[in-house]
Short mmCIF file of C-alpha atoms and ligand atoms in Angstrom, two decimals:
data_model
loop_
_atom_site.label_atom_id
_atom_site.label_comp_id
_atom_site.label_asym_id
_atom_site.label_seq_id
_atom_site.Cartn_x
_atom_site.Cartn_y
_atom_site.Cartn_z
CA UNK I 405 0.00 0.00 0.00
CA UNK I 406 1.12 3.51 -0.78
CA UNK I 407 1.46 5.96 2.10
CA UNK I 408 -0.54 9.17 2.27
CA UNK I 409 2.56 11.31 1.79
CA UNK I 410 3.75 9.23 -1.17
CA UNK I 411 0.41 9.69 -2.90
CA UNK I 412 0.41 13.41 -2.03
CA UNK I 413 3.72 13.68 -3.88
CA UNK I 414 2.43 11.75 -6.89
CA UNK I 415 -0.61 14.01 -7.17
CA UNK I 416 1.47 17.14 -6.66
CA UNK I 417 3.75 16.02 -9.50
CA UNK I 418 0.76 15.61 -11.78
CA UNK I 419 -0.58 19.14 -11.60
CA UNK I 420 1.60 21.62 -13.44
CA UNK I 421 1.37 25.40 -13.19
CA UNK I 422 -0.05 27.21 -16.19
CA UNK I 423 2.15 29.84 -17.84
CA UNK I 424 1.77 33.33 -16.40
CA UNK I 425 -0.95 35.41 -18.00
CA UNK I 426 -1.64 39.14 -18.14
CA UNK I 427 -5.29 39.75 -17.34
CA UNK I 428 -7.56 42.71 -16.56
CA UNK I 429 -7.56 43.74 -12.89
CA UNK I 430 -10.91 42.16 -12.00
CA UNK I 431 -9.73 38.78 -13.35
CA UNK I 432 -6.56 38.94 -11.21
CA UNK I 433 -8.45 38.98 -7.91
CA UNK I 434 -7.21 36.37 -5.39
CA UNK I 435 -4.52 35.03 -7.76
CA UNK I 436 -0.76 35.10 -7.18
CA UNK I 437 1.22 37.77 -9.01
CA UNK I 438 3.68 36.23 -11.45
CA UNK I 439 5.67 39.44 -11.88
CA UNK I 440 6.66 42.40 -9.74
CA UNK I 441 4.54 45.53 -10.11
CA UNK I 442 6.53 48.74 -10.63
CA UNK I 443 4.89 52.13 -10.20
CA UNK I 444 4.90 54.16 -13.40
CA UNK I 445 3.87 57.29 -11.54
CA UNK I 446 4.00 58.77 -8.07
CA UNK I 447 1.19 58.79 -5.52
CA UNK I 448 -0.06 61.33 -4.80
CA UNK I 449 0.62 62.55 -8.32
CA UNK I 450 0.62 66.20 -7.18
CA UNK I 451 0.56 68.17 -3.90
CA UNK I 452 -3.07 68.18 -2.80
CA UNK I 453 -5.17 69.24 0.11
CA UNK I 454 -5.89 66.83 2.96
CA UNK I 455 -8.78 69.02 4.22
CA UNK I 456 -11.61 71.21 3.02
CA UNK I 457 -10.39 74.71 3.80
CA UNK I 458 -8.20 77.51 2.50
CA UNK I 459 -4.78 77.40 0.87
CA UNK I 460 -2.62 80.18 2.34
CA UNK I 461 0.93 81.22 3.04
CA UNK I 462 1.55 80.12 6.60
CA UNK I 463 3.44 83.37 7.13
CA UNK I 464 0.26 85.37 6.35
CA UNK I 465 -1.69 83.80 9.23
CA UNK I 466 0.99 83.66 11.94
CA UNK I 467 -0.92 86.09 14.16
CA UNK I 468 -4.40 84.60 13.56
CA UNK I 469 -6.43 83.72 16.66
CA UNK I 470 -10.08 83.39 17.63
CA UNK I 471 -10.01 86.85 19.20
CA UNK I 472 -8.04 88.45 16.39
CA UNK I 473 -8.74 86.69 13.06
CA UNK I 474 -6.74 87.42 9.92
CA UNK I 475 -8.87 88.54 6.93
CA UNK I 476 -7.78 87.48 3.46
CA UNK I 477 -9.49 87.92 0.07
CA UNK I 478 -10.59 84.60 -1.49
CA UNK I 479 -9.44 84.83 -5.11
CA UNK I 480 -9.94 81.25 -6.33
CA UNK I 481 -12.21 78.33 -5.60
CA UNK I 482 -10.51 74.95 -6.17
CA UNK I 483 -12.75 71.88 -6.09
CA UNK I 484 -11.22 68.41 -6.57
CA UNK I 485 -10.76 67.77 -10.29
CA UNK I 486 -9.75 71.31 -11.28
CA UNK I 487 -7.01 70.85 -13.90
CA UNK I 488 -5.66 74.37 -14.55
CA UNK I 489 -2.45 75.27 -12.74
CA UNK I 490 -2.90 78.05 -10.18
CA UNK I 491 -0.50 80.15 -8.12
CA UNK I 492 -1.31 81.80 -4.80
CA UNK I 493 -0.36 85.46 -4.46
CA UNK I 494 0.83 86.61 -1.01
CA UNK I 495 -1.87 88.00 1.32
CA UNK I 496 -4.65 86.09 -0.48
CA UNK I 497 -6.37 82.76 0.07
CA UNK I 498 -7.82 80.10 -2.26
CA UNK I 499 -10.79 78.10 -1.06
CA UNK I 500 -9.77 74.45 -1.57
CA UNK I 501 -11.42 71.03 -1.18
CA UNK I 502 -9.93 67.70 -0.11
CA UNK I 503 -7.95 66.13 -2.96
CA UNK I 504 -7.75 69.36 -4.99
CA UNK I 505 -4.32 70.51 -6.25
CA UNK I 506 -2.60 72.95 -3.89
CA UNK I 507 -1.75 76.14 -5.81
CA UNK I 508 1.94 76.93 -6.33
CA UNK I 509 3.22 79.15 -3.55
CA UNK I 510 0.74 78.01 -0.89
CA UNK I 511 2.48 76.59 2.17
CA UNK I 512 -0.45 75.43 4.30
CA UNK I 513 -4.15 74.60 4.29
CA UNK I 514 -6.33 76.05 7.05
CA UNK I 515 -9.31 73.75 7.74
CA UNK I 516 -12.71 75.33 7.11
CA UNK I 517 -13.56 74.73 10.79
CA UNK I 518 -10.91 77.33 11.76
CA UNK I 519 -12.53 80.01 9.55
CA UNK I 520 -15.87 81.70 8.94
CA UNK I 521 -16.18 79.82 5.61
CA UNK I 522 -16.28 83.06 3.58
CA UNK I 523 -16.28 82.98 -0.21
CA UNK I 524 -15.33 86.63 -0.96
CA UNK I 525 -13.12 87.16 2.06
CA UNK I 526 -12.33 84.72 4.77
CA UNK I 527 -11.66 85.27 8.47
CA UNK I 528 -8.98 82.87 9.66
CA UNK I 529 -9.07 82.18 13.38
CA UNK I 530 -5.96 79.99 13.81
CA UNK I 531 -2.35 80.07 12.70
CA UNK I 532 -1.00 77.31 10.43
CA UNK I 533 2.14 75.23 10.60
CA UNK I 534 4.06 75.28 7.26
CA UNK I 535 3.09 72.14 5.30
CA UNK I 536 -0.05 71.65 7.36
CA UNK I 537 -2.76 69.54 5.68
CA UNK I 538 -0.84 69.22 2.42
CA UNK I 539 -0.31 65.71 1.04
CA UNK I 540 2.94 65.87 -0.86
CA UNK I 541 3.46 64.35 -4.31
CA UNK I 542 5.22 60.98 -4.00
CA UNK I 543 4.57 60.73 -0.25
CA UNK I 544 2.89 57.33 -0.70
CA UNK I 545 4.68 55.94 -3.79
CA UNK I 546 7.61 57.27 -5.81
CA UNK I 547 7.55 56.47 -9.53
CA UNK I 548 9.88 53.56 -10.29
CA UNK I 549 9.34 51.82 -6.94
CA UNK I 550 8.43 48.12 -6.87
CA UNK I 551 5.15 48.24 -4.98
CA UNK I 552 4.13 44.57 -5.15
CA UNK I 553 6.18 41.41 -5.56
CA UNK I 554 5.76 38.24 -7.60
CA UNK I 555 4.12 35.59 -5.45
CA UNK I 556 1.94 38.06 -3.56
CA UNK I 557 -1.79 37.30 -3.71
CA UNK I 558 -3.89 40.00 -5.34
CA UNK I 559 -6.04 41.29 -2.47
CA UNK I 560 -8.74 43.95 -2.75
CA UNK I 561 -6.19 46.54 -1.61
CA UNK I 562 -3.67 45.31 -4.21
CA UNK I 563 -6.30 45.85 -6.91
CA UNK I 564 -6.92 49.32 -5.50
CA UNK I 565 -3.22 50.20 -5.59
CA UNK I 566 -2.84 48.94 -9.17
CA UNK I 567 -5.83 51.00 -10.26
CA UNK I 568 -4.54 54.07 -8.39
CA UNK I 569 -1.30 53.71 -10.35
CA UNK I 570 -3.22 53.58 -13.62
CA UNK I 571 -2.36 49.92 -14.13
CA UNK I 572 -5.22 48.11 -15.88
CA UNK I 573 -3.74 44.60 -16.11
CA UNK I 574 -1.69 42.32 -13.86
CA UNK I 575 0.46 39.31 -14.69
CA UNK I 576 -0.70 36.37 -12.60
CA UNK I 577 -0.53 32.60 -12.28
CA UNK I 578 -3.87 31.57 -13.82
CA UNK I 579 -6.45 29.36 -12.18
CA UNK I 580 -6.32 25.62 -12.81
CA UNK I 581 -9.32 24.61 -14.94
CA UNK I 582 -10.86 21.42 -13.59
CA UNK I 583 -13.38 18.99 -15.02
CA UNK I 584 -15.25 17.21 -12.21
CA UNK I 585 -16.98 14.02 -13.32
CA UNK I 586 -19.21 11.72 -11.24
CA UNK I 587 -19.81 8.13 -12.23
CA UNK I 588 -22.55 5.70 -11.22
CA UNK I 589 -25.63 4.28 -12.90
CA UNK I 590 -27.49 4.68 -9.60
CA UNK I 591 -27.04 8.48 -9.60
CA UNK I 592 -29.89 10.87 -10.33
CA UNK I 593 -29.62 14.64 -10.51
CA UNK I 594 -31.12 16.31 -7.41
CA UNK I 595 -34.68 17.38 -8.14
CA UNK I 596 -35.68 14.41 -10.32
CA UNK I 597 -37.79 11.55 -8.96
CA UNK I 598 -35.94 8.59 -7.46
CA UNK I 599 -36.72 5.00 -8.43
CA UNK I 600 -35.98 2.26 -5.89
CA UNK I 601 -32.22 1.73 -5.76
CA UNK I 602 -31.37 5.15 -7.10
CA UNK I 603 -29.73 7.95 -5.10
CA UNK I 604 -29.20 11.62 -5.61
CA UNK I 605 -25.83 12.58 -7.00
CA UNK I 606 -23.90 14.65 -4.46
CA UNK I 607 -20.21 14.59 -5.38
CA UNK I 608 -20.28 16.94 -8.36
CA UNK I 609 -21.67 20.02 -6.65
CA UNK I 610 -19.55 19.32 -3.56
CA UNK I 611 -16.23 18.88 -5.39
CA UNK I 612 -16.95 21.76 -7.75
CA UNK I 613 -17.33 24.02 -4.72
CA UNK I 614 -14.16 22.57 -3.21
CA UNK I 615 -12.25 23.26 -6.44
CA UNK I 616 -13.42 26.87 -6.39
CA UNK I 617 -12.61 27.22 -2.70
CA UNK I 618 -9.10 25.98 -3.50
CA UNK I 619 -8.78 28.75 -6.11
CA UNK I 620 -9.51 26.69 -9.21
CA UNK I 621 -12.25 27.05 -11.78
CA UNK I 622 -14.67 24.29 -12.77
CA UNK I 623 -15.06 23.73 -16.51
CA UNK I 624 -17.97 21.27 -16.15
CA UNK I 625 -19.37 18.85 -13.57
CA UNK I 626 -21.29 16.17 -15.47
CA UNK I 627 -22.15 12.61 -14.48
CA UNK I 628 -21.78 9.39 -16.46
CA UNK I 629 -23.30 5.94 -16.10
CA UNK I 630 -21.19 2.88 -15.37
CA UNK I 631 -20.60 2.22 -19.04
CA UNK I 632 -17.10 2.43 -20.49
CA UNK I 633 -18.15 3.91 -23.83
CA UNK I 634 -20.49 6.41 -22.24
CA UNK I 635 -17.84 7.42 -19.72
CA UNK I 636 -15.17 7.97 -22.42
CA UNK I 637 -17.66 9.88 -24.54
CA UNK I 638 -18.50 12.13 -21.58
CA UNK I 639 -14.79 12.82 -20.97
CA UNK I 640 -14.37 13.68 -24.65
CA UNK I 641 -17.44 15.93 -24.65
CA UNK I 642 -16.54 17.88 -21.54
CA UNK I 643 -12.74 18.03 -21.36
CA UNK I 644 -12.47 21.27 -23.33
CA UNK I 645 -9.43 23.19 -22.09
CA UNK I 646 -9.38 21.55 -18.66
CA UNK I 647 -5.96 21.32 -17.03
CA UNK I 648 -7.09 18.51 -14.74
CA UNK I 649 -9.82 15.88 -14.61
CA UNK I 650 -11.19 14.64 -11.28
CA UNK I 651 -13.52 11.66 -11.33
CA UNK I 652 -15.41 10.05 -8.47
CA UNK I 653 -16.56 6.45 -8.13
CA UNK I 654 -15.79 3.35 -10.13
CA UNK I 655 -12.37 2.63 -8.65
CA UNK I 656 -13.00 0.00 -5.97
CA UNK I 657 -12.66 -3.74 -6.15
CA UNK I 658 -16.16 -4.70 -7.38
CA UNK I 659 -17.55 -5.31 -10.84
CA UNK I 660 -18.84 -2.39 -12.93
CA UNK I 661 -15.93 -0.18 -11.87
CA UNK I 662 -16.22 2.04 -14.87
CA UNK I 663 -13.23 4.31 -14.25
CA UNK I 664 -10.92 1.37 -13.68
CA UNK I 665 -12.34 -0.48 -16.68
CA UNK I 666 -12.04 2.49 -19.01
CA UNK I 667 -8.66 3.82 -17.91
CA UNK I 668 -6.84 0.71 -16.69
CA UNK I 669 -4.05 1.11 -19.26
CA UNK I 670 -3.36 4.77 -18.57
CA UNK I 671 -4.13 5.43 -14.93
CA UNK I 672 -2.19 3.97 -12.03
CA UNK I 673 -4.80 2.54 -9.62
CA UNK I 674 -3.42 2.13 -6.12
CA UNK I 675 -4.42 1.55 -2.53
CA UNK I 676 -3.45 4.31 -0.15
CA UNK I 677 -3.05 3.52 3.53
CA UNK I 678 -5.75 5.85 4.77
CA UNK I 679 -9.30 5.83 6.07
CA UNK I 680 -11.46 6.96 4.39
CA UNK I 681 -10.20 7.09 0.81
CA UNK I 682 -8.19 3.92 0.23
CA UNK I 683 -8.79 3.37 -3.52
CA UNK I 684 -7.07 6.11 -5.50
CA UNK I 685 -5.81 6.57 -9.04
CA UNK I 686 -3.74 9.09 -10.93
CA UNK I 687 -2.04 9.51 -14.28
CA UNK I 688 -2.41 11.12 -17.67
CA UNK I 689 -5.00 10.18 -20.27
CA UNK I 690 -5.24 11.21 -23.89
CA UNK I 691 -8.62 12.74 -24.47
CA UNK I 692 -9.65 14.81 -27.44
CA UNK I 693 -6.09 14.41 -28.75
CA UNK I 694 -4.54 15.99 -25.67
CA UNK I 695 -2.73 14.52 -22.67
CA UNK I 696 -4.54 15.60 -19.51
CA UNK I 697 -3.71 14.76 -15.87
CA UNK I 698 -6.44 12.83 -14.11
CA UNK I 699 -7.12 11.98 -10.47
CA UNK I 700 -9.69 9.30 -9.78
CA UNK I 701 -11.26 9.61 -6.34
CA UNK I 702 -13.43 7.02 -4.61
CA UNK I 703 -17.19 7.47 -4.90
CA UNK I 704 -18.35 7.60 -1.30
CA UNK I 705 -18.98 11.29 -0.70
CA UNK I 706 -16.90 11.49 2.49
CA UNK I 707 -14.02 9.59 0.86
CA UNK I 708 -14.22 11.85 -2.16
CA UNK I 709 -14.08 15.09 -0.19
CA UNK I 710 -11.47 13.90 2.30
CA UNK I 711 -9.33 12.65 -0.61
CA UNK I 712 -9.73 16.03 -2.28
CA UNK I 713 -8.58 17.74 0.94
CA UNK I 714 -5.61 15.46 1.43
CA UNK I 715 -4.33 15.11 -2.14
CA UNK I 716 -5.89 17.52 -4.60
CA UNK I 717 -6.34 20.79 -2.73
CA UNK I 718 -2.69 21.19 -1.70
CA UNK I 719 -1.47 20.31 -5.21
CA UNK I 720 -3.94 22.66 -6.89
CA UNK I 721 -2.99 25.58 -4.65
CA UNK I 722 0.73 24.92 -5.05
CA UNK I 723 0.33 24.91 -8.84
CA UNK I 724 -1.35 28.31 -8.58
CA UNK I 725 1.36 29.66 -6.22
CA UNK I 726 -1.37 30.27 -3.64
CA UNK I 727 -0.34 30.55 0.01
CA UNK I 728 -0.97 27.87 2.59
CA UNK I 729 -1.45 24.99 0.15
CA UNK I 730 -1.89 22.77 3.19
CA UNK I 731 -4.61 23.42 5.72
CA UNK I 732 -3.39 24.96 8.94
CA UNK I 733 -2.43 22.14 11.26
CA UNK I 734 -3.21 22.67 14.93
CA UNK I 735 -2.97 20.64 18.08
CA UNK I 736 -6.01 20.14 20.27
CA UNK I 737 -7.01 18.07 23.24
CA UNK I 738 -9.34 15.22 22.33
CA UNK I 739 -12.53 15.25 24.38
CA UNK I 740 -13.37 11.55 24.14
CA UNK I 741 -11.36 8.48 23.28
CA UNK I 742 -11.47 7.01 19.78
CA UNK I 743 -10.00 4.18 17.77
CA UNK I 744 -8.22 4.00 14.46
CA UNK I 745 -7.25 1.06 12.21
CA UNK I 746 -3.63 -0.03 12.48
CA UNK I 747 -1.55 0.74 9.39
CA UNK I 748 -3.82 3.45 8.04
CA UNK I 749 -3.83 7.18 8.54
CA UNK I 750 -7.29 8.07 9.69
CA UNK I 751 -9.03 11.34 8.99
CA UNK I 752 -11.99 11.75 11.33
CA UNK I 753 -14.42 14.61 11.09
CA UNK I 754 -14.20 16.88 14.09
CA UNK I 755 -15.44 19.98 15.80
CA UNK I 756 -12.57 22.15 16.95
CA UNK I 757 -13.06 24.71 19.69
CA UNK I 758 -10.02 26.81 18.93
CA UNK I 759 -10.43 28.97 22.04
CA UNK I 760 -10.67 26.06 24.43
CA UNK I 761 -8.05 24.14 22.43
CA UNK I 762 -10.25 21.04 22.33
CA UNK I 763 -11.61 18.86 19.59
CA UNK I 764 -14.56 16.48 19.51
CA UNK I 765 -14.62 13.61 17.06
CA UNK I 766 -17.84 13.99 15.15
CA UNK I 767 -19.79 11.05 13.78
CA UNK I 768 -18.59 7.56 12.88
CA UNK I 769 -15.46 7.10 10.75
CA UNK I 770 -17.23 5.24 7.90
CA UNK I 771 -17.21 7.02 4.59
CA UNK I 772 -20.90 7.49 3.83
CA UNK I 773 -21.68 9.73 6.82
CA UNK I 774 -21.79 12.99 4.94
CA UNK I 775 -24.07 14.54 7.54
CA UNK I 776 -21.24 14.86 10.05
CA UNK I 777 -18.74 16.19 7.56
CA UNK I 778 -21.20 18.91 6.58
CA UNK I 779 -21.08 20.37 10.08
CA UNK I 780 -17.46 19.60 10.95
CA UNK I 781 -14.86 22.35 11.01
CA UNK I 782 -11.75 20.19 11.09
CA UNK I 783 -10.26 16.82 10.28
CA UNK I 784 -8.49 14.86 12.99
CA UNK I 785 -5.36 13.27 11.59
CA UNK I 786 -4.49 10.03 13.35
CA UNK I 787 -1.15 8.42 12.49
CA UNK I 788 -0.82 4.95 10.95
CA UNK I 789 0.67 3.32 14.07
CA UNK I 790 -1.98 4.60 16.48
CA UNK I 791 -4.97 2.39 17.21
CA UNK I 792 -6.43 4.01 20.31
CA UNK I 793 -6.36 7.53 21.59
CA UNK I 794 -7.44 8.36 25.11
CA UNK I 795 -9.61 11.33 25.97
CA UNK I 796 -7.30 14.14 27.10
CA UNK I 797 -4.55 13.29 24.59
CA UNK I 798 -3.24 15.89 22.20
CA UNK I 799 -4.13 15.23 18.56
CA UNK I 800 -3.36 16.92 15.25
CA UNK I 801 -6.25 18.58 13.44
CA UNK I 802 -6.55 20.23 10.05
CA UNK I 803 -8.45 23.47 10.41
CA UNK I 804 -10.96 23.58 7.54
CA UNK I 805 -12.11 27.10 8.35
CA UNK I 806 -8.90 29.10 8.64
P1 LIG R 1978 -18.15 3.50 -6.04
O1 LIG R 1978 -16.82 4.03 -5.66
O2 LIG R 1978 -18.56 3.89 -7.42
O3 LIG R 1978 -18.24 2.03 -5.80
O4 LIG R 1978 -19.17 4.18 -5.06
C1 LIG R 1978 -19.11 3.97 -3.68
C2 LIG R 1978 -20.36 4.47 -3.00
O5 LIG R 1978 -20.48 5.85 -3.18
C3 LIG R 1978 -21.64 3.87 -3.54
O6 LIG R 1978 -22.52 3.72 -2.46
C4 LIG R 1978 -22.13 4.91 -4.49
O7 LIG R 1978 -23.51 4.86 -4.70
C5 LIG R 1978 -21.72 6.19 -3.80
N1 LIG R 1978 -21.47 7.24 -4.76
C6 LIG R 1978 -20.59 7.18 -5.79
N2 LIG R 1978 -20.62 8.31 -6.49
C7 LIG R 1978 -21.52 9.11 -5.90
C8 LIG R 1978 -21.99 10.43 -6.17
N3 LIG R 1978 -21.51 11.13 -7.19
N4 LIG R 1978 -22.94 10.93 -5.35
C9 LIG R 1978 -23.40 10.23 -4.31
N5 LIG R 1978 -23.00 8.99 -4.00
C10 LIG R 1978 -22.07 8.43 -4.79
MG1 LIG R 1979 -19.97 3.44 -8.66
#
């Protein structure tokens, strides 16, 4: 049997990063930069007012006080967006708004609150420190500075900075495009009527969401019956430009294992020493004339999602240069004892109370108990050589929330 970490490495080696791409700002959101970003201009681009008030020479208002205001004629009105270049003559004031260009010669802005707000003449009731309430050109960014580095994830603020610098496109590591395919003749799309023996299909919507949560994009999420020709035809029809195919079901030891039957020559089907999620497969298949990596997950919904967490998510994120490819691993005190099969790494669903530092194992370990996984916030990771853990022991958990 292959170990969990061996299979993690195999899957990681399968998923290759896409070449860097230059995309419009909105499409770069949450992706990793593939190139440094250098400012082509300074921020602020020009000296501008930090307050609504009056641009003055500080020297003209040295004596101003509430009891003895200084009166100055207001010779210009400068709202934000005024584009003509102005100069302030001594012993005059310009009314000025926040963000408006400070006229040449002005050395301070007096806030409107320290004046009578006059439009013809203004009474100034406080003196001003030279430079007061003026945001200087280049104070934030000097043209030519590297403001963001390759590898950094494009956050909302990063998009804001790029836009402020007049940059309309960013060079990023593109999302992995993933085809998610469910197999099983018993599967019916949610909403349709069930015949005896049929069940609602639940892996496609679940794994598609998990792919997106990992930073990938889902190209399609169809289902196919347990028929080799139908399965291959569905792959052909849906592969499109996908960088990766993930299938569920049809890889165990029974008959009618469609994925195994169809891909036996191309995919390496293995047993991984873990619970749940023992039957796994990976490789490359030629579909629509193109070689595409494929990961075949087991069909039980819990096995499928746990396998995705353990093998696919870290590899997908690493291929997109996204941070924290692995879930944050924490230690917590187990609240009740539990057992684990010898020789297998067990991933139990759990509820972590991060503040108390405790974790409760949640639901039975068998792989069809999706109900518990749906409300769990962590996975307990129990090593291969551990068969019993006492309440009060410290265990490793994967935090699925943070
Ligand atoms: P398999 O790996 O195909 O043998 O499937 C194992 C178990 O998981 C069976 O009980 C299937 O009915 C169930 N299963 C497989 N695929 C899905 C799916 N997409 N949605 C819900 N249950 C599934
Ligand atoms: Mg099946």
